[in-house]
mmCIF file of C-alpha atoms in Angstrom:
data_model
loop_
_atom_site.group_PDB
_atom_site.id
_atom_site.type_symbol
_atom_site.label_atom_id
_atom_site.label_comp_id
_atom_site.label_asym_id
_atom_site.label_seq_id
_atom_site.Cartn_x
_atom_site.Cartn_y
_atom_site.Cartn_z
ATOM 1 C CA UNK A 1 68.395 88.377 85.369
ATOM 2 C CA UNK A 2 67.854 87.697 81.733
ATOM 3 C CA UNK A 3 67.195 84.677 79.555
ATOM 4 C CA UNK A 4 66.291 83.792 76.004
ATOM 5 C CA UNK A 5 64.181 80.901 74.712
ATOM 6 C CA UNK A 6 64.117 79.729 71.126
ATOM 7 C CA UNK A 7 60.863 77.876 70.838
ATOM 8 C CA UNK A 8 61.840 75.483 68.043
ATOM 9 C CA UNK A 9 65.018 73.434 67.822
ATOM 10 C CA UNK A 10 64.319 72.582 64.155
ATOM 11 C CA UNK A 11 62.242 74.319 61.494
ATOM 12 C CA UNK A 12 61.691 72.987 57.969
ATOM 13 C CA UNK A 13 60.242 75.090 55.159
ATOM 14 C CA UNK A 14 60.059 74.705 51.409
ATOM 15 C CA UNK A 15 62.150 76.957 49.211
ATOM 16 C CA UNK A 16 60.199 80.111 48.329
ATOM 17 C CA UNK A 17 57.908 79.937 51.383
ATOM 18 C CA UNK A 18 58.039 82.211 54.443
ATOM 19 C CA UNK A 19 60.373 81.598 57.370
ATOM 20 C CA UNK A 20 59.453 82.178 61.029
ATOM 21 C CA UNK A 21 61.967 81.493 63.814
ATOM 22 C CA UNK A 22 60.566 82.227 67.259
ATOM 23 C CA UNK A 23 62.380 83.805 70.189
ATOM 24 C CA UNK A 24 61.128 84.917 73.613
ATOM 25 C CA UNK A 25 63.267 86.799 76.083
ATOM 26 C CA UNK A 26 63.289 87.819 79.710
ATOM 27 C CA UNK A 27 65.203 90.857 80.925
ATOM 28 C CA UNK A 28 65.175 93.108 83.966
ATOM 29 C CA UNK A 29 66.251 96.073 81.886
ATOM 30 C CA UNK A 30 65.664 97.343 78.392
ATOM 31 C CA UNK A 31 67.518 94.714 76.429
ATOM 32 C CA UNK A 32 69.497 94.713 73.256
ATOM 33 C CA UNK A 33 68.440 91.803 71.074
ATOM 34 C CA UNK A 34 70.263 90.158 68.199
ATOM 35 C CA UNK A 35 69.931 87.362 65.704
ATOM 36 C CA UNK A 36 73.044 85.538 64.508
ATOM 37 C CA UNK A 37 73.440 82.868 61.836
ATOM 38 C CA UNK A 38 76.017 80.077 61.894
ATOM 39 C CA UNK A 39 76.743 78.145 58.721
ATOM 40 C CA UNK A 40 78.696 74.874 59.033
ATOM 41 C CA UNK A 41 82.410 75.463 59.543
ATOM 42 C CA UNK A 42 81.940 79.233 59.450
ATOM 43 C CA UNK A 43 81.930 81.899 62.122
ATOM 44 C CA UNK A 44 78.798 83.439 63.569
ATOM 45 C CA UNK A 45 77.442 86.301 61.501
ATOM 46 C CA UNK A 46 75.186 89.081 62.747
ATOM 47 C CA UNK A 47 71.851 89.193 60.899
ATOM 48 C CA UNK A 48 70.275 92.109 62.718
ATOM 49 C CA UNK A 49 70.027 93.870 66.079
ATOM 50 C CA UNK A 50 67.477 95.793 68.119
ATOM 51 C CA UNK A 51 68.701 98.525 70.459
ATOM 52 C CA UNK A 52 65.556 100.460 71.445
ATOM 53 C CA UNK A 53 65.069 102.334 68.189
ATOM 54 C CA UNK A 54 62.498 101.127 65.618
ATOM 55 C CA UNK A 55 60.668 97.996 66.730
ATOM 56 C CA UNK A 56 60.805 96.480 63.225
ATOM 57 C CA UNK A 57 64.405 95.752 62.428
ATOM 58 C CA UNK A 58 65.656 94.916 58.948
ATOM 59 C CA UNK A 59 68.765 92.814 58.566
ATOM 60 C CA UNK A 60 70.873 91.253 55.883
ATOM 61 C CA UNK A 61 69.744 88.689 53.303
ATOM 62 C CA UNK A 62 66.100 89.760 53.515
ATOM 63 C CA UNK A 63 65.620 88.876 57.182
ATOM 64 C CA UNK A 64 63.744 91.068 59.622
ATOM 65 C CA UNK A 65 62.553 90.859 63.216
ATOM 66 C CA UNK A 66 59.941 92.669 65.261
ATOM 67 C CA UNK A 67 60.443 93.600 68.906
ATOM 68 C CA UNK A 68 57.173 93.132 70.820
ATOM 69 C CA UNK A 69 57.579 94.238 74.410
ATOM 70 C CA UNK A 70 54.065 93.147 75.440
ATOM 71 C CA UNK A 71 54.803 89.617 74.250
ATOM 72 C CA UNK A 72 58.526 89.682 75.170
ATOM 73 C CA UNK A 73 59.224 88.308 71.712
ATOM 74 C CA UNK A 74 61.725 88.976 68.945
ATOM 75 C CA UNK A 75 60.762 86.579 66.155
ATOM 76 C CA UNK A 76 62.855 86.375 62.977
ATOM 77 C CA UNK A 77 61.092 86.284 59.611
ATOM 78 C CA UNK A 78 61.850 86.169 55.919
ATOM 79 C CA UNK A 79 59.202 86.313 53.187
ATOM 80 C CA UNK A 80 60.772 83.739 50.886
ATOM 81 C CA UNK A 81 63.301 81.082 51.903
ATOM 82 C CA UNK A 82 66.346 80.310 49.808
ATOM 83 C CA UNK A 83 68.428 77.143 49.878
ATOM 84 C CA UNK A 84 71.393 79.171 51.152
ATOM 85 C CA UNK A 85 69.417 80.083 54.287
ATOM 86 C CA UNK A 86 69.888 76.574 55.678
ATOM 87 C CA UNK A 87 71.908 77.097 58.856
ATOM 88 C CA UNK A 88 71.722 77.418 62.650
ATOM 89 C CA UNK A 89 70.150 80.624 63.968
ATOM 90 C CA UNK A 90 70.710 82.084 67.423
ATOM 91 C CA UNK A 91 68.685 84.685 69.278
ATOM 92 C CA UNK A 92 70.781 86.732 71.733
ATOM 93 C CA UNK A 93 69.883 89.096 74.574
ATOM 94 C CA UNK A 94 72.229 91.448 76.382
ATOM 95 C CA UNK A 95 72.364 94.658 78.329
ATOM 96 C CA UNK A 96 75.211 96.805 79.540
ATOM 97 C CA UNK A 97 75.165 95.525 83.103
ATOM 98 C CA UNK A 98 74.598 91.846 82.493
ATOM 99 C CA UNK A 99 75.943 88.960 80.534
ATOM 100 C CA UNK A 100 75.402 88.153 76.897
ATOM 101 C CA UNK A 101 72.974 85.221 76.618
ATOM 102 C CA UNK A 102 72.589 83.061 73.523
ATOM 103 C CA UNK A 103 69.560 80.875 72.904
ATOM 104 C CA UNK A 104 70.065 77.191 72.192
ATOM 105 C CA UNK A 105 69.620 77.721 68.493
ATOM 106 C CA UNK A 106 67.151 76.781 65.767
ATOM 107 C CA UNK A 107 68.281 74.642 62.874
ATOM 108 C CA UNK A 108 66.593 75.830 59.670
ATOM 109 C CA UNK A 109 66.124 73.206 56.927
ATOM 110 C CA UNK A 110 65.114 74.273 53.421
ATOM 111 C CA UNK A 111 63.268 71.682 51.363
ATOM 112 C CA UNK A 112 63.633 71.815 47.554
ATOM 113 C CA UNK B 1 85.836 88.111 55.853
ATOM 114 C CA UNK B 2 85.552 89.193 59.488
ATOM 115 C CA UNK B 3 89.249 89.649 60.137
ATOM 116 C CA UNK B 4 89.129 87.777 63.464
ATOM 117 C CA UNK B 5 91.465 84.799 63.476
ATOM 118 C CA UNK B 6 91.885 82.028 66.015
ATOM 119 C CA UNK B 7 94.570 79.438 66.546
ATOM 120 C CA UNK B 8 94.830 76.551 66.532
ATOM 121 C CA UNK B 9 91.792 75.350 64.574
ATOM 122 C CA UNK B 10 91.736 71.984 66.293
ATOM 123 C CA UNK B 11 93.346 70.709 69.477
ATOM 124 C CA UNK B 12 93.347 67.420 71.378
ATOM 125 C CA UNK B 13 94.306 67.299 75.053
ATOM 126 C CA UNK B 14 93.940 64.859 77.927
ATOM 127 C CA UNK B 15 92.236 65.376 81.260
ATOM 128 C CA UNK B 16 94.254 67.454 83.707
ATOM 129 C CA UNK B 17 96.307 69.206 81.060
ATOM 130 C CA UNK B 18 96.362 72.936 80.425
ATOM 131 C CA UNK B 19 95.548 74.668 77.146
ATOM 132 C CA UNK B 20 96.026 78.138 75.659
ATOM 133 C CA UNK B 21 93.847 79.361 72.803
ATOM 134 C CA UNK B 22 94.658 82.489 70.860
ATOM 135 C CA UNK B 23 92.639 85.144 69.131
ATOM 136 C CA UNK B 24 93.683 87.997 66.905
ATOM 137 C CA UNK B 25 91.081 90.776 66.866
ATOM 138 C CA UNK B 26 89.947 92.705 63.852
ATOM 139 C CA UNK B 27 92.097 95.777 63.297
ATOM 140 C CA UNK B 28 91.136 98.683 65.589
ATOM 141 C CA UNK B 29 88.932 96.608 67.880
ATOM 142 C CA UNK B 30 89.595 97.081 71.608
ATOM 143 C CA UNK B 31 87.021 94.645 72.997
ATOM 144 C CA UNK B 32 87.185 90.858 72.861
ATOM 145 C CA UNK B 33 84.778 88.247 74.191
ATOM 146 C CA UNK B 34 85.222 84.495 74.543
ATOM 147 C CA UNK B 35 82.466 81.899 74.279
ATOM 148 C CA UNK B 36 82.205 78.137 74.736
ATOM 149 C CA UNK B 37 79.874 76.292 72.380
ATOM 150 C CA UNK B 38 79.210 72.673 73.297
ATOM 151 C CA UNK B 39 77.885 70.366 70.612
ATOM 152 C CA UNK B 40 74.261 71.144 69.802
ATOM 153 C CA UNK B 41 74.152 74.162 72.124
ATOM 154 C CA UNK B 42 74.330 77.905 71.788
ATOM 155 C CA UNK B 43 77.532 79.733 72.700
ATOM 156 C CA UNK B 44 77.965 80.469 76.407
ATOM 157 C CA UNK B 45 79.681 83.673 77.464
ATOM 158 C CA UNK B 46 82.960 83.070 79.299
ATOM 159 C CA UNK B 47 84.335 86.600 79.730
ATOM 160 C CA UNK B 48 85.006 89.865 78.000
ATOM 161 C CA UNK B 49 88.101 92.084 77.933
ATOM 162 C CA UNK B 50 88.078 95.812 77.225
ATOM 163 C CA UNK B 51 91.361 97.668 76.847
ATOM 164 C CA UNK B 52 93.268 94.855 78.614
ATOM 165 C CA UNK B 53 90.925 94.686 81.637
ATOM 166 C CA UNK B 54 88.313 92.022 82.333
ATOM 167 C CA UNK B 55 84.877 93.561 81.809
ATOM 168 C CA UNK B 56 82.370 90.882 82.714
ATOM 169 C CA UNK B 57 82.408 87.155 83.307
ATOM 170 C CA UNK B 58 79.938 84.335 82.811
ATOM 171 C CA UNK B 59 79.387 81.284 85.005
ATOM 172 C CA UNK B 60 82.743 79.641 84.461
ATOM 173 C CA UNK B 61 85.180 78.494 87.184
ATOM 174 C CA UNK B 62 88.471 80.320 87.860
ATOM 175 C CA UNK B 63 90.436 77.692 85.939
ATOM 176 C CA UNK B 64 89.178 79.571 82.871
ATOM 177 C CA UNK B 65 91.321 82.689 82.633
ATOM 178 C CA UNK B 66 92.225 85.189 79.984
ATOM 179 C CA UNK B 67 94.519 87.937 78.866
ATOM 180 C CA UNK B 68 94.261 90.803 76.439
ATOM 181 C CA UNK B 69 97.495 92.289 75.154
ATOM 182 C CA UNK B 70 98.338 95.908 74.231
ATOM 183 C CA UNK B 71 97.774 95.075 70.557
ATOM 184 C CA UNK B 72 94.324 93.768 71.648
ATOM 185 C CA UNK B 73 95.035 90.171 70.731
ATOM 186 C CA UNK B 74 93.828 87.770 73.375
ATOM 187 C CA UNK B 75 94.344 84.397 75.024
ATOM 188 C CA UNK B 76 92.025 81.990 76.758
ATOM 189 C CA UNK B 77 93.708 79.654 79.228
ATOM 190 C CA UNK B 78 92.053 76.608 80.714
ATOM 191 C CA UNK B 79 93.753 74.683 83.523
ATOM 192 C CA UNK B 80 93.040 71.177 84.792
ATOM 193 C CA UNK B 81 91.049 70.222 81.711
ATOM 194 C CA UNK B 82 87.910 68.138 82.160
ATOM 195 C CA UNK B 83 86.062 66.000 79.630
ATOM 196 C CA UNK B 84 83.173 68.513 79.620
ATOM 197 C CA UNK B 85 85.536 71.228 78.417
ATOM 198 C CA UNK B 86 85.368 69.628 74.969
ATOM 199 C CA UNK B 87 83.710 72.278 72.809
ATOM 200 C CA UNK B 88 84.130 74.902 70.130
ATOM 201 C CA UNK B 89 85.695 78.033 71.627
ATOM 202 C CA UNK B 90 84.748 81.249 69.893
ATOM 203 C CA UNK B 91 86.382 84.619 70.083
ATOM 204 C CA UNK B 92 84.584 87.811 69.052
ATOM 205 C CA UNK B 93 85.976 91.316 68.766
ATOM 206 C CA UNK B 94 84.210 94.654 68.578
ATOM 207 C CA UNK B 95 85.183 98.242 67.934
ATOM 208 C CA UNK B 96 84.108 99.196 71.444
ATOM 209 C CA UNK B 97 81.714 98.104 74.154
ATOM 210 C CA UNK B 98 78.136 97.783 72.840
ATOM 211 C CA UNK B 99 79.258 97.573 69.231
ATOM 212 C CA UNK B 100 78.640 94.686 66.866
ATOM 213 C CA UNK B 101 80.750 91.632 67.630
ATOM 214 C CA UNK B 102 82.668 89.941 64.827
ATOM 215 C CA UNK B 103 83.300 86.256 65.424
ATOM 216 C CA UNK B 104 86.259 84.125 64.522
ATOM 217 C CA UNK B 105 85.871 80.593 63.142
ATOM 218 C CA UNK B 106 86.638 79.025 66.517
ATOM 219 C CA UNK B 107 88.987 76.451 67.993
ATOM 220 C CA UNK B 108 87.655 72.920 68.370
ATOM 221 C CA UNK B 109 89.013 71.476 71.644
ATOM 222 C CA UNK B 110 88.688 67.781 72.382
ATOM 223 C CA UNK B 111 89.572 66.513 75.854
ATOM 224 C CA UNK B 112 90.190 62.765 76.148
#
């Protein structure tokens, strides 16, 4: 069985400061892990994915995430937030033999 | 532009009715997945089709059914609609199994 927990439903940061969105997962097998972003009235967009290669994964728009097996975490970070980063972010876990599981989402607010 | 389109964009039905939602995959993609996203929640996996065959199903009752056509477009059918079926329904296509999924903008279904 697998599951994913996004530890914060809302995160607020000031523009230009670092972003940290936390995600913990549970999986019986070596998982694939993803982060997606959903802007209002737009489709989900893939930010980055981990599929058992490098543990530090770089994505689009300056985002990156680090796979930490010992902590079963896959936190999303960005060094400097931009107003356009305000959106809903979803952590996703999947493997070939099981279902695709989305977290409940973290709403990122950017303060001017 | 992801290339995945869904129709209709919005739909209102009453309890007990049946509904068909449609998805046109990105060109060349042979895999399509359907998700239900209730308000304030992450998307929940309904099922996936690969080359016209069902290839995995989430925890949804049999009144949720699907089809994938030879041109890889897809339908989601829901019978005997219930109030809790009100949600955003997302379709995602991918080049093959295990490849990145590209999401459509979704169909907003309201059941009264």
